[in-house]
Amino acid sequence: MGRSSGLVVAFVAAGLVAAGCGASSDPSGGRGDEVPYAEDGTFTMALLEDLGSLDPYRGTAFRVDRLAYDSLVNLQPDGRFVSGLAEEWTADALSARFVLRDDITCSDGTPLTASDVAAAISYVSDPENGSGQYGINTPTVPLTATGDDATRTVTVALEQPFAFLLNTIGLLPIVCRAGMEDPDLLATASAGTGPFVVTDIVPGQSYTFTRRDGYTWGPGGAGTSEPGTPATIVVRIVPNETTAANLLLSGEVNYAKISGQDQQRLAEQSFDTLEVAAPGAGLRFNQNEADGRVGADQRVRQALVQALDLEEVIQVSTGGTGRAATSLVQVEPRACAGDNVSGHLPEHDPGAAEALLDQAGWVRGPDGVRVKDGTPLMLDLHYLPSSSSYEKPTVELIAQKWEALGAQVTLTADTTVGYSDVLFEHRNWDAVMQLGTAYLPSAWVPFLSGPLPPEGTNLGGVNEDYEELVAQAATMTPPEACDYWNRAEQALYRDLDIVPISDRIDVFYLRRAEAEAAGYVNPIPTSIRLLD
């Protein structure tokens, strides 16, 4: 994986994460009668895109890997950590210690050992191995993992402080020895300790997982013997949301993400939902002065932001169903809560924006286009149309406002892969509208500090206050660290190095089922219940 891979993973993950909450569809069809849980039923999930490889370390099947793989601890919807593979744990900014339960078995029947866990952690934590979990469920600093099988103890020691060991290593899905020794089998089978095991795959159509009876080491000791736990989970690939909505209405699907106009049809029914926070609109400006980028001047950045009515951008970018962004981190429950955005971006003021450009030497010519030293004010605004149907109208709105300010704006639609090439390799861009998402504030550090491309991955410009605050935050763990992480974000907004504008709220619908979600785990496998 190249240096831009973490950002690409963040974009992929953006569509796969849910807010920490729980819901159940009305089991009585509106009658208000008590209806029991179904026994040994099938829970069917609809996904828009094929999963491809099921390998949790080399693929992108984030939505389903927790069906077959457990983590050392588990994050609850309310933000608490509870037991998983580990029954005891301690962690600070430099080390963590986990004591495994003594009854855990892998899907092939072999016991899980501490050395197995240490081998999995070591593999994923080495950036040379190119795992998609790196930087998401691992720190981005060097570490050493060791396992003592006699005491069932896994120890992780870091070379540099890192604030979120429990939120990363603690939540890493653990692959058993069979999968580590033969990685090829993980593409089409499972080798984990999770509550379900892969039993059938129809490429491009469906993936079937079968319940493991006797499983008792889920979150907080949750097992698979609870009433309503499905015997089978089928992940069905349904590329069209209208089709998925029809399958929900007909009862062929229990769980699906639906957006847009199809939500109106489902609102008339008794479905409950899980709400999903995902990034909407946001802006970054190319500040590479060596490339002659106009965004290197903070006055220009401020003028471009002040020209926008952010409330209007929020409405257009979310179809009127979203909210103002409060952080660079949308995934709930957030390790560091708080509204870091409000009050830290300039107010809408086109007149002040005009004055700032005048001060910066960009003067309107006879045709209304601003010119400086004979060069017109030209902006290339990139966006990802695959992120949402709202992307194109949003960039068109932004372009309209910037053109009224005297700029010439070119809109460029990118693919996800092409987008990263533009940012990190070609560097031929002035502004981008897609920020991506992250589970932790630390995941943004490589993209907001250090050298600019091509020497580094810093897309936010040099912000000394941000770097100093991050250095302090990294030496602590939450909640003490959060004041520094939040202030670091605010320093970025003050200098307009990055401008979060809106969050979209995607909606997952449940039919005759219950489920909860937390962080990237959507749904939590042991929370799934079928209703009769």
PDB file of C-alpha atoms in Angstrom, residues 193-426:
ATOM      1  CA  THR A 193     -13.046 -16.916  17.161  1.00  0.00           C
ATOM      2  CA  GLY A 194     -16.259 -15.056  16.305  1.00  0.00           C
ATOM      3  CA  PRO A 195     -19.889 -16.075  16.840  1.00  0.00           C
ATOM      4  CA  PHE A 196     -20.361 -17.059  13.198  1.00  0.00           C
ATOM      5  CA  VAL A 197     -18.296 -18.866  10.567  1.00  0.00           C
ATOM      6  CA  VAL A 198     -18.327 -18.562   6.776  1.00  0.00           C
ATOM      7  CA  THR A 199     -20.077 -21.571   5.248  1.00  0.00           C
ATOM      8  CA  ASP A 200     -21.043 -20.546   1.705  1.00  0.00           C
ATOM      9  CA  ILE A 201     -20.125 -17.905  -0.881  1.00  0.00           C
ATOM     10  CA  VAL A 202     -21.794 -17.110  -4.188  1.00  0.00           C
ATOM     11  CA  PRO A 203     -19.432 -14.505  -5.685  1.00  0.00           C
ATOM     12  CA  GLY A 204     -21.170 -11.235  -6.398  1.00  0.00           C
ATOM     13  CA  GLN A 205     -24.430 -12.450  -4.860  1.00  0.00           C
ATOM     14  CA  SER A 206     -24.267 -13.652  -1.268  1.00  0.00           C
ATOM     15  CA  TYR A 207     -22.133 -14.676   1.709  1.00  0.00           C
ATOM     16  CA  THR A 208     -23.527 -17.086   4.307  1.00  0.00           C
ATOM     17  CA  PHE A 209     -22.400 -17.260   7.935  1.00  0.00           C
ATOM     18  CA  THR A 210     -23.505 -20.027  10.330  1.00  0.00           C
ATOM     19  CA  ARG A 211     -23.836 -19.651  14.114  1.00  0.00           C
ATOM     20  CA  ARG A 212     -21.271 -21.226  16.432  1.00  0.00           C
ATOM     21  CA  ASP A 213     -23.134 -22.883  19.268  1.00  0.00           C
ATOM     22  CA  GLY A 214     -21.314 -22.773  22.592  1.00  0.00           C
ATOM     23  CA  TYR A 215     -19.848 -19.335  21.904  1.00  0.00           C
ATOM     24  CA  THR A 216     -19.763 -17.304  25.163  1.00  0.00           C
ATOM     25  CA  TRP A 217     -16.996 -14.680  24.839  1.00  0.00           C
ATOM     26  CA  GLY A 218     -18.741 -11.850  23.020  1.00  0.00           C
ATOM     27  CA  PRO A 219     -19.050  -8.279  24.353  1.00  0.00           C
ATOM     28  CA  GLY A 220     -19.356  -8.447  28.133  1.00  0.00           C
ATOM     29  CA  GLY A 221     -19.742 -12.236  27.946  1.00  0.00           C
ATOM     30  CA  ALA A 222     -22.508 -12.253  25.321  1.00  0.00           C
ATOM     31  CA  GLY A 223     -23.098 -15.583  23.612  1.00  0.00           C
ATOM     32  CA  THR A 224     -25.077 -17.226  20.842  1.00  0.00           C
ATOM     33  CA  SER A 225     -27.616 -19.009  23.044  1.00  0.00           C
ATOM     34  CA  GLU A 226     -29.825 -15.961  23.619  1.00  0.00           C
ATOM     35  CA  PRO A 227     -33.404 -16.182  22.258  1.00  0.00           C
ATOM     36  CA  GLY A 228     -33.694 -14.735  18.780  1.00  0.00           C
ATOM     37  CA  THR A 229     -30.039 -15.231  17.844  1.00  0.00           C
ATOM     38  CA  PRO A 230     -30.134 -16.243  14.182  1.00  0.00           C
ATOM     39  CA  ALA A 231     -28.780 -19.628  13.156  1.00  0.00           C
ATOM     40  CA  THR A 232     -27.722 -18.146   9.842  1.00  0.00           C
ATOM     41  CA  ILE A 233     -26.745 -14.717   8.593  1.00  0.00           C
ATOM     42  CA  VAL A 234     -26.865 -14.075   4.857  1.00  0.00           C
ATOM     43  CA  VAL A 235     -25.128 -11.030   3.426  1.00  0.00           C
ATOM     44  CA  ARG A 236     -26.901 -10.360   0.146  1.00  0.00           C
ATOM     45  CA  ILE A 237     -25.423  -8.040  -2.482  1.00  0.00           C
ATOM     46  CA  VAL A 238     -28.124  -5.651  -3.689  1.00  0.00           C
ATOM     47  CA  PRO A 239     -26.542  -2.859  -5.774  1.00  0.00           C
ATOM     48  CA  ASN A 240     -29.714  -0.761  -6.023  1.00  0.00           C
ATOM     49  CA  GLU A 241     -31.271   0.913  -2.943  1.00  0.00           C
ATOM     50  CA  THR A 242     -34.757   0.918  -4.485  1.00  0.00           C
ATOM     51  CA  THR A 243     -34.468  -2.847  -4.900  1.00  0.00           C
ATOM     52  CA  ALA A 244     -33.247  -3.144  -1.301  1.00  0.00           C
ATOM     53  CA  ALA A 245     -36.254  -1.124  -0.121  1.00  0.00           C
ATOM     54  CA  ASN A 246     -38.567  -3.435  -2.042  1.00  0.00           C
ATOM     55  CA  LEU A 247     -36.901  -6.450  -0.413  1.00  0.00           C
ATOM     56  CA  LEU A 248     -37.419  -4.894   3.013  1.00  0.00           C
ATOM     57  CA  LEU A 249     -41.082  -4.324   2.260  1.00  0.00           C
ATOM     58  CA  SER A 250     -41.528  -7.881   0.999  1.00  0.00           C
ATOM     59  CA  GLY A 251     -39.742  -9.375   4.007  1.00  0.00           C
ATOM     60  CA  GLU A 252     -36.847 -10.870   2.044  1.00  0.00           C
ATOM     61  CA  VAL A 253     -34.321  -8.624   3.806  1.00  0.00           C
ATOM     62  CA  ASN A 254     -34.047  -7.755   7.519  1.00  0.00           C
ATOM     63  CA  TYR A 255     -31.412  -5.034   7.362  1.00  0.00           C
ATOM     64  CA  ALA A 256     -30.462  -2.492   4.701  1.00  0.00           C
ATOM     65  CA  LYS A 257     -29.195   1.058   4.255  1.00  0.00           C
ATOM     66  CA  ILE A 258     -31.735   3.213   2.433  1.00  0.00           C
ATOM     67  CA  SER A 259     -31.420   6.870   1.497  1.00  0.00           C
ATOM     68  CA  GLY A 260     -33.159   9.373  -0.742  1.00  0.00           C
ATOM     69  CA  GLN A 261     -36.742   9.104  -1.860  1.00  0.00           C
ATOM     70  CA  ASP A 262     -37.060   5.439  -0.907  1.00  0.00           C
ATOM     71  CA  GLN A 263     -37.069   6.519   2.737  1.00  0.00           C
ATOM     72  CA  GLN A 264     -40.498   8.065   2.183  1.00  0.00           C
ATOM     73  CA  ARG A 265     -41.986   4.675   1.304  1.00  0.00           C
ATOM     74  CA  LEU A 266     -40.430   3.016   4.334  1.00  0.00           C
ATOM     75  CA  ALA A 267     -41.561   5.802   6.677  1.00  0.00           C
ATOM     76  CA  GLU A 268     -45.142   4.585   6.222  1.00  0.00           C
ATOM     77  CA  GLN A 269     -44.182   1.208   7.697  1.00  0.00           C
ATOM     78  CA  SER A 270     -43.201   0.204  11.230  1.00  0.00           C
ATOM     79  CA  PHE A 271     -39.466  -0.175  10.646  1.00  0.00           C
ATOM     80  CA  ASP A 272     -37.030   1.012  13.273  1.00  0.00           C
ATOM     81  CA  THR A 273     -33.626   2.284  12.301  1.00  0.00           C
ATOM     82  CA  LEU A 274     -29.966   2.701  13.143  1.00  0.00           C
ATOM     83  CA  GLU A 275     -28.699   6.153  12.185  1.00  0.00           C
ATOM     84  CA  VAL A 276     -25.311   6.414  10.539  1.00  0.00           C
ATOM     85  CA  ALA A 277     -23.074   9.474  10.706  1.00  0.00           C
ATOM     86  CA  ALA A 278     -20.935   9.990   7.597  1.00  0.00           C
ATOM     87  CA  PRO A 279     -19.032  12.974   6.210  1.00  0.00           C
ATOM     88  CA  GLY A 280     -20.982  15.326   4.000  1.00  0.00           C
ATOM     89  CA  ALA A 281     -19.361  18.448   2.591  1.00  0.00           C
ATOM     90  CA  GLY A 282     -16.012  19.866   3.651  1.00  0.00           C
ATOM     91  CA  LEU A 283     -13.187  21.778   2.031  1.00  0.00           C
ATOM     92  CA  ARG A 284      -9.426  21.489   1.860  1.00  0.00           C
ATOM     93  CA  PHE A 285      -7.209  23.887  -0.032  1.00  0.00           C
ATOM     94  CA  ASN A 286      -3.889  23.099  -1.646  1.00  0.00           C
ATOM     95  CA  GLN A 287      -1.413  25.238   0.292  1.00  0.00           C
ATOM     96  CA  ASN A 288       1.707  24.253  -1.606  1.00  0.00           C
ATOM     97  CA  GLU A 289       3.184  27.666  -2.368  1.00  0.00           C
ATOM     98  CA  ALA A 290       6.000  26.058  -4.355  1.00  0.00           C
ATOM     99  CA  ASP A 291       3.385  24.904  -6.868  1.00  0.00           C
ATOM    100  CA  GLY A 292       1.944  28.413  -7.048  1.00  0.00           C
ATOM    101  CA  ARG A 293      -1.314  27.462  -5.362  1.00  0.00           C
ATOM    102  CA  VAL A 294      -3.551  30.392  -4.428  1.00  0.00           C
ATOM    103  CA  GLY A 295      -4.670  28.510  -1.300  1.00  0.00           C
ATOM    104  CA  ALA A 296      -1.271  29.115   0.255  1.00  0.00           C
ATOM    105  CA  ASP A 297      -2.572  32.616   1.167  1.00  0.00           C
ATOM    106  CA  GLN A 298      -4.832  32.424   4.236  1.00  0.00           C
ATOM    107  CA  ARG A 299      -6.683  35.536   3.061  1.00  0.00           C
ATOM    108  CA  VAL A 300      -7.746  33.672  -0.070  1.00  0.00           C
ATOM    109  CA  ARG A 301      -8.872  30.645   1.940  1.00  0.00           C
ATOM    110  CA  GLN A 302     -10.887  32.850   4.276  1.00  0.00           C
ATOM    111  CA  ALA A 303     -12.482  34.733   1.381  1.00  0.00           C
ATOM    112  CA  LEU A 304     -13.550  31.487  -0.293  1.00  0.00           C
ATOM    113  CA  VAL A 305     -15.153  30.257   2.935  1.00  0.00           C
ATOM    114  CA  GLN A 306     -16.835  33.585   3.735  1.00  0.00           C
ATOM    115  CA  ALA A 307     -18.375  33.622   0.270  1.00  0.00           C
ATOM    116  CA  LEU A 308     -20.389  30.522   1.220  1.00  0.00           C
ATOM    117  CA  ASP A 309     -23.581  30.397   3.237  1.00  0.00           C
ATOM    118  CA  LEU A 310     -22.653  27.240   5.148  1.00  0.00           C
ATOM    119  CA  GLU A 311     -26.265  26.592   6.189  1.00  0.00           C
ATOM    120  CA  GLU A 312     -27.180  26.489   2.511  1.00  0.00           C
ATOM    121  CA  VAL A 313     -24.292  24.134   1.786  1.00  0.00           C
ATOM    122  CA  ILE A 314     -25.422  21.871   4.647  1.00  0.00           C
ATOM    123  CA  GLN A 315     -28.941  21.648   3.199  1.00  0.00           C
ATOM    124  CA  VAL A 316     -27.781  20.870  -0.342  1.00  0.00           C
ATOM    125  CA  SER A 317     -24.999  18.459   0.640  1.00  0.00           C
ATOM    126  CA  THR A 318     -27.286  16.329   2.826  1.00  0.00           C
ATOM    127  CA  GLY A 319     -30.575  16.599   0.976  1.00  0.00           C
ATOM    128  CA  GLY A 320     -31.973  18.528   3.922  1.00  0.00           C
ATOM    129  CA  THR A 321     -31.581  15.558   6.293  1.00  0.00           C
ATOM    130  CA  GLY A 322     -28.084  16.175   7.695  1.00  0.00           C
ATOM    131  CA  ARG A 323     -26.496  18.387  10.284  1.00  0.00           C
ATOM    132  CA  ALA A 324     -23.632  20.818  10.745  1.00  0.00           C
ATOM    133  CA  ALA A 325     -20.278  19.092  11.216  1.00  0.00           C
ATOM    134  CA  THR A 326     -18.901  19.225  14.742  1.00  0.00           C
ATOM    135  CA  SER A 327     -15.585  17.405  14.242  1.00  0.00           C
ATOM    136  CA  LEU A 328     -13.319  15.634  11.777  1.00  0.00           C
ATOM    137  CA  VAL A 329     -14.487  12.427  13.491  1.00  0.00           C
ATOM    138  CA  GLN A 330     -18.054  11.353  12.784  1.00  0.00           C
ATOM    139  CA  VAL A 331     -18.018   7.744  13.985  1.00  0.00           C
ATOM    140  CA  GLU A 332     -19.923   7.255  17.243  1.00  0.00           C
ATOM    141  CA  PRO A 333     -19.254   6.808  20.051  1.00  0.00           C
ATOM    142  CA  ARG A 334     -16.435   9.315  19.660  1.00  0.00           C
ATOM    143  CA  ALA A 335     -13.357   8.885  21.839  1.00  0.00           C
ATOM    144  CA  CYS A 336     -13.305  12.669  22.301  1.00  0.00           C
ATOM    145  CA  ALA A 337     -16.739  14.258  22.251  1.00  0.00           C
ATOM    146  CA  GLY A 338     -17.501  17.940  21.769  1.00  0.00           C
ATOM    147  CA  ASP A 339     -18.367  20.494  19.094  1.00  0.00           C
ATOM    148  CA  ASN A 340     -15.038  21.688  17.740  1.00  0.00           C
ATOM    149  CA  VAL A 341     -16.403  23.489  14.679  1.00  0.00           C
ATOM    150  CA  SER A 342     -19.061  25.955  15.888  1.00  0.00           C
ATOM    151  CA  GLY A 343     -17.632  29.413  16.386  1.00  0.00           C
ATOM    152  CA  HIS A 344     -14.307  28.551  14.762  1.00  0.00           C
ATOM    153  CA  LEU A 345     -15.186  29.193  11.104  1.00  0.00           C
ATOM    154  CA  PRO A 346     -15.704  32.688   9.636  1.00  0.00           C
ATOM    155  CA  GLU A 347     -19.278  33.960   9.262  1.00  0.00           C
ATOM    156  CA  HIS A 348     -20.911  34.258   5.845  1.00  0.00           C
ATOM    157  CA  ASP A 349     -19.940  37.714   4.560  1.00  0.00           C
ATOM    158  CA  PRO A 350     -19.507  38.172   0.772  1.00  0.00           C
ATOM    159  CA  GLY A 351     -18.503  41.812   1.254  1.00  0.00           C
ATOM    160  CA  ALA A 352     -15.688  40.885   3.621  1.00  0.00           C
ATOM    161  CA  ALA A 353     -14.635  38.143   1.197  1.00  0.00           C
ATOM    162  CA  GLU A 354     -14.365  40.711  -1.621  1.00  0.00           C
ATOM    163  CA  ALA A 355     -12.236  42.972   0.597  1.00  0.00           C
ATOM    164  CA  LEU A 356      -9.885  40.140   1.555  1.00  0.00           C
ATOM    165  CA  LEU A 357      -9.206  39.281  -2.076  1.00  0.00           C
ATOM    166  CA  ASP A 358      -8.543  42.934  -2.806  1.00  0.00           C
ATOM    167  CA  GLN A 359      -6.032  43.001   0.061  1.00  0.00           C
ATOM    168  CA  ALA A 360      -4.394  39.856  -1.273  1.00  0.00           C
ATOM    169  CA  GLY A 361      -3.854  41.601  -4.623  1.00  0.00           C
ATOM    170  CA  TRP A 362      -6.582  39.837  -6.596  1.00  0.00           C
ATOM    171  CA  VAL A 363      -8.275  42.688  -8.469  1.00  0.00           C
ATOM    172  CA  ARG A 364     -11.345  42.370 -10.658  1.00  0.00           C
ATOM    173  CA  GLY A 365     -10.758  42.888 -14.341  1.00  0.00           C
ATOM    174  CA  PRO A 366     -13.243  44.331 -16.877  1.00  0.00           C
ATOM    175  CA  ASP A 367     -14.815  40.875 -17.314  1.00  0.00           C
ATOM    176  CA  GLY A 368     -15.296  40.460 -13.548  1.00  0.00           C
ATOM    177  CA  VAL A 369     -12.528  37.862 -13.203  1.00  0.00           C
ATOM    178  CA  ARG A 370      -9.932  38.664 -10.548  1.00  0.00           C
ATOM    179  CA  VAL A 371      -6.320  38.904 -11.686  1.00  0.00           C
ATOM    180  CA  LYS A 372      -2.991  39.159  -9.834  1.00  0.00           C
ATOM    181  CA  ASP A 373       0.268  39.879 -11.649  1.00  0.00           C
ATOM    182  CA  GLY A 374      -1.445  39.072 -14.925  1.00  0.00           C
ATOM    183  CA  THR A 375      -2.703  35.671 -13.727  1.00  0.00           C
ATOM    184  CA  PRO A 376      -6.460  35.052 -13.342  1.00  0.00           C
ATOM    185  CA  LEU A 377      -7.830  33.588 -10.097  1.00  0.00           C
ATOM    186  CA  MET A 378      -8.444  30.008 -11.209  1.00  0.00           C
ATOM    187  CA  LEU A 379      -9.606  27.172  -8.948  1.00  0.00           C
ATOM    188  CA  ASP A 380      -9.836  23.454  -9.738  1.00  0.00           C
ATOM    189  CA  LEU A 381     -12.379  21.944  -7.303  1.00  0.00           C
ATOM    190  CA  HIS A 382     -12.315  18.126  -7.074  1.00  0.00           C
ATOM    191  CA  TYR A 383     -15.109  15.923  -5.756  1.00  0.00           C
ATOM    192  CA  LEU A 384     -16.186  12.265  -5.494  1.00  0.00           C
ATOM    193  CA  PRO A 385     -19.565  11.697  -7.195  1.00  0.00           C
ATOM    194  CA  SER A 386     -19.608   8.098  -5.920  1.00  0.00           C
ATOM    195  CA  SER A 387     -19.900   9.362  -2.324  1.00  0.00           C
ATOM    196  CA  SER A 388     -23.447  10.623  -2.746  1.00  0.00           C
ATOM    197  CA  SER A 389     -25.947  11.917  -5.280  1.00  0.00           C
ATOM    198  CA  TYR A 390     -25.623  15.242  -3.449  1.00  0.00           C
ATOM    199  CA  GLU A 391     -21.945  15.744  -4.365  1.00  0.00           C
ATOM    200  CA  LYS A 392     -22.501  17.293  -7.794  1.00  0.00           C
ATOM    201  CA  PRO A 393     -25.178  19.847  -6.806  1.00  0.00           C
ATOM    202  CA  THR A 394     -23.044  20.827  -3.816  1.00  0.00           C
ATOM    203  CA  VAL A 395     -19.905  21.562  -5.825  1.00  0.00           C
ATOM    204  CA  GLU A 396     -22.037  23.406  -8.364  1.00  0.00           C
ATOM    205  CA  LEU A 397     -23.375  25.631  -5.564  1.00  0.00           C
ATOM    206  CA  ILE A 398     -19.850  26.290  -4.257  1.00  0.00           C
ATOM    207  CA  ALA A 399     -18.591  27.068  -7.764  1.00  0.00           C
ATOM    208  CA  GLN A 400     -21.453  29.527  -8.287  1.00  0.00           C
ATOM    209  CA  LYS A 401     -20.529  31.437  -5.116  1.00  0.00           C
ATOM    210  CA  TRP A 402     -16.810  31.492  -5.959  1.00  0.00           C
ATOM    211  CA  GLU A 403     -17.482  32.656  -9.500  1.00  0.00           C
ATOM    212  CA  ALA A 404     -19.589  35.508  -8.092  1.00  0.00           C
ATOM    213  CA  LEU A 405     -16.496  36.419  -6.076  1.00  0.00           C
ATOM    214  CA  GLY A 406     -14.485  36.722  -9.284  1.00  0.00           C
ATOM    215  CA  ALA A 407     -12.860  33.296  -9.603  1.00  0.00           C
ATOM    216  CA  GLN A 408     -12.850  30.938 -12.564  1.00  0.00           C
ATOM    217  CA  VAL A 409     -13.831  27.489 -11.267  1.00  0.00           C
ATOM    218  CA  THR A 410     -13.333  24.099 -12.905  1.00  0.00           C
ATOM    219  CA  LEU A 411     -15.180  21.115 -11.408  1.00  0.00           C
ATOM    220  CA  THR A 412     -13.375  17.771 -11.611  1.00  0.00           C
ATOM    221  CA  ALA A 413     -15.094  14.479 -10.749  1.00  0.00           C
ATOM    222  CA  ASP A 414     -12.738  11.762  -9.487  1.00  0.00           C
ATOM    223  CA  THR A 415     -12.885   8.088  -8.678  1.00  0.00           C
ATOM    224  CA  THR A 416     -11.679   7.124  -5.197  1.00  0.00           C
ATOM    225  CA  VAL A 417      -8.371   5.801  -6.534  1.00  0.00           C
ATOM    226  CA  GLY A 418      -7.937   8.717  -8.930  1.00  0.00           C
ATOM    227  CA  TYR A 419      -8.705  11.149  -6.118  1.00  0.00           C
ATOM    228  CA  SER A 420      -5.788   9.888  -4.045  1.00  0.00           C
ATOM    229  CA  ASP A 421      -3.487  10.027  -7.070  1.00  0.00           C
ATOM    230  CA  VAL A 422      -4.423  13.670  -7.605  1.00  0.00           C
ATOM    231  CA  LEU A 423      -3.838  14.576  -3.952  1.00  0.00           C
ATOM    232  CA  PHE A 424      -0.590  12.748  -3.348  1.00  0.00           C
ATOM    233  CA  GLU A 425       1.049  12.092  -6.689  1.00  0.00           C
ATOM    234  CA  HIS A 426      -0.015  14.585  -9.377  1.00  0.00           C
TER     235      HIS A 426
END
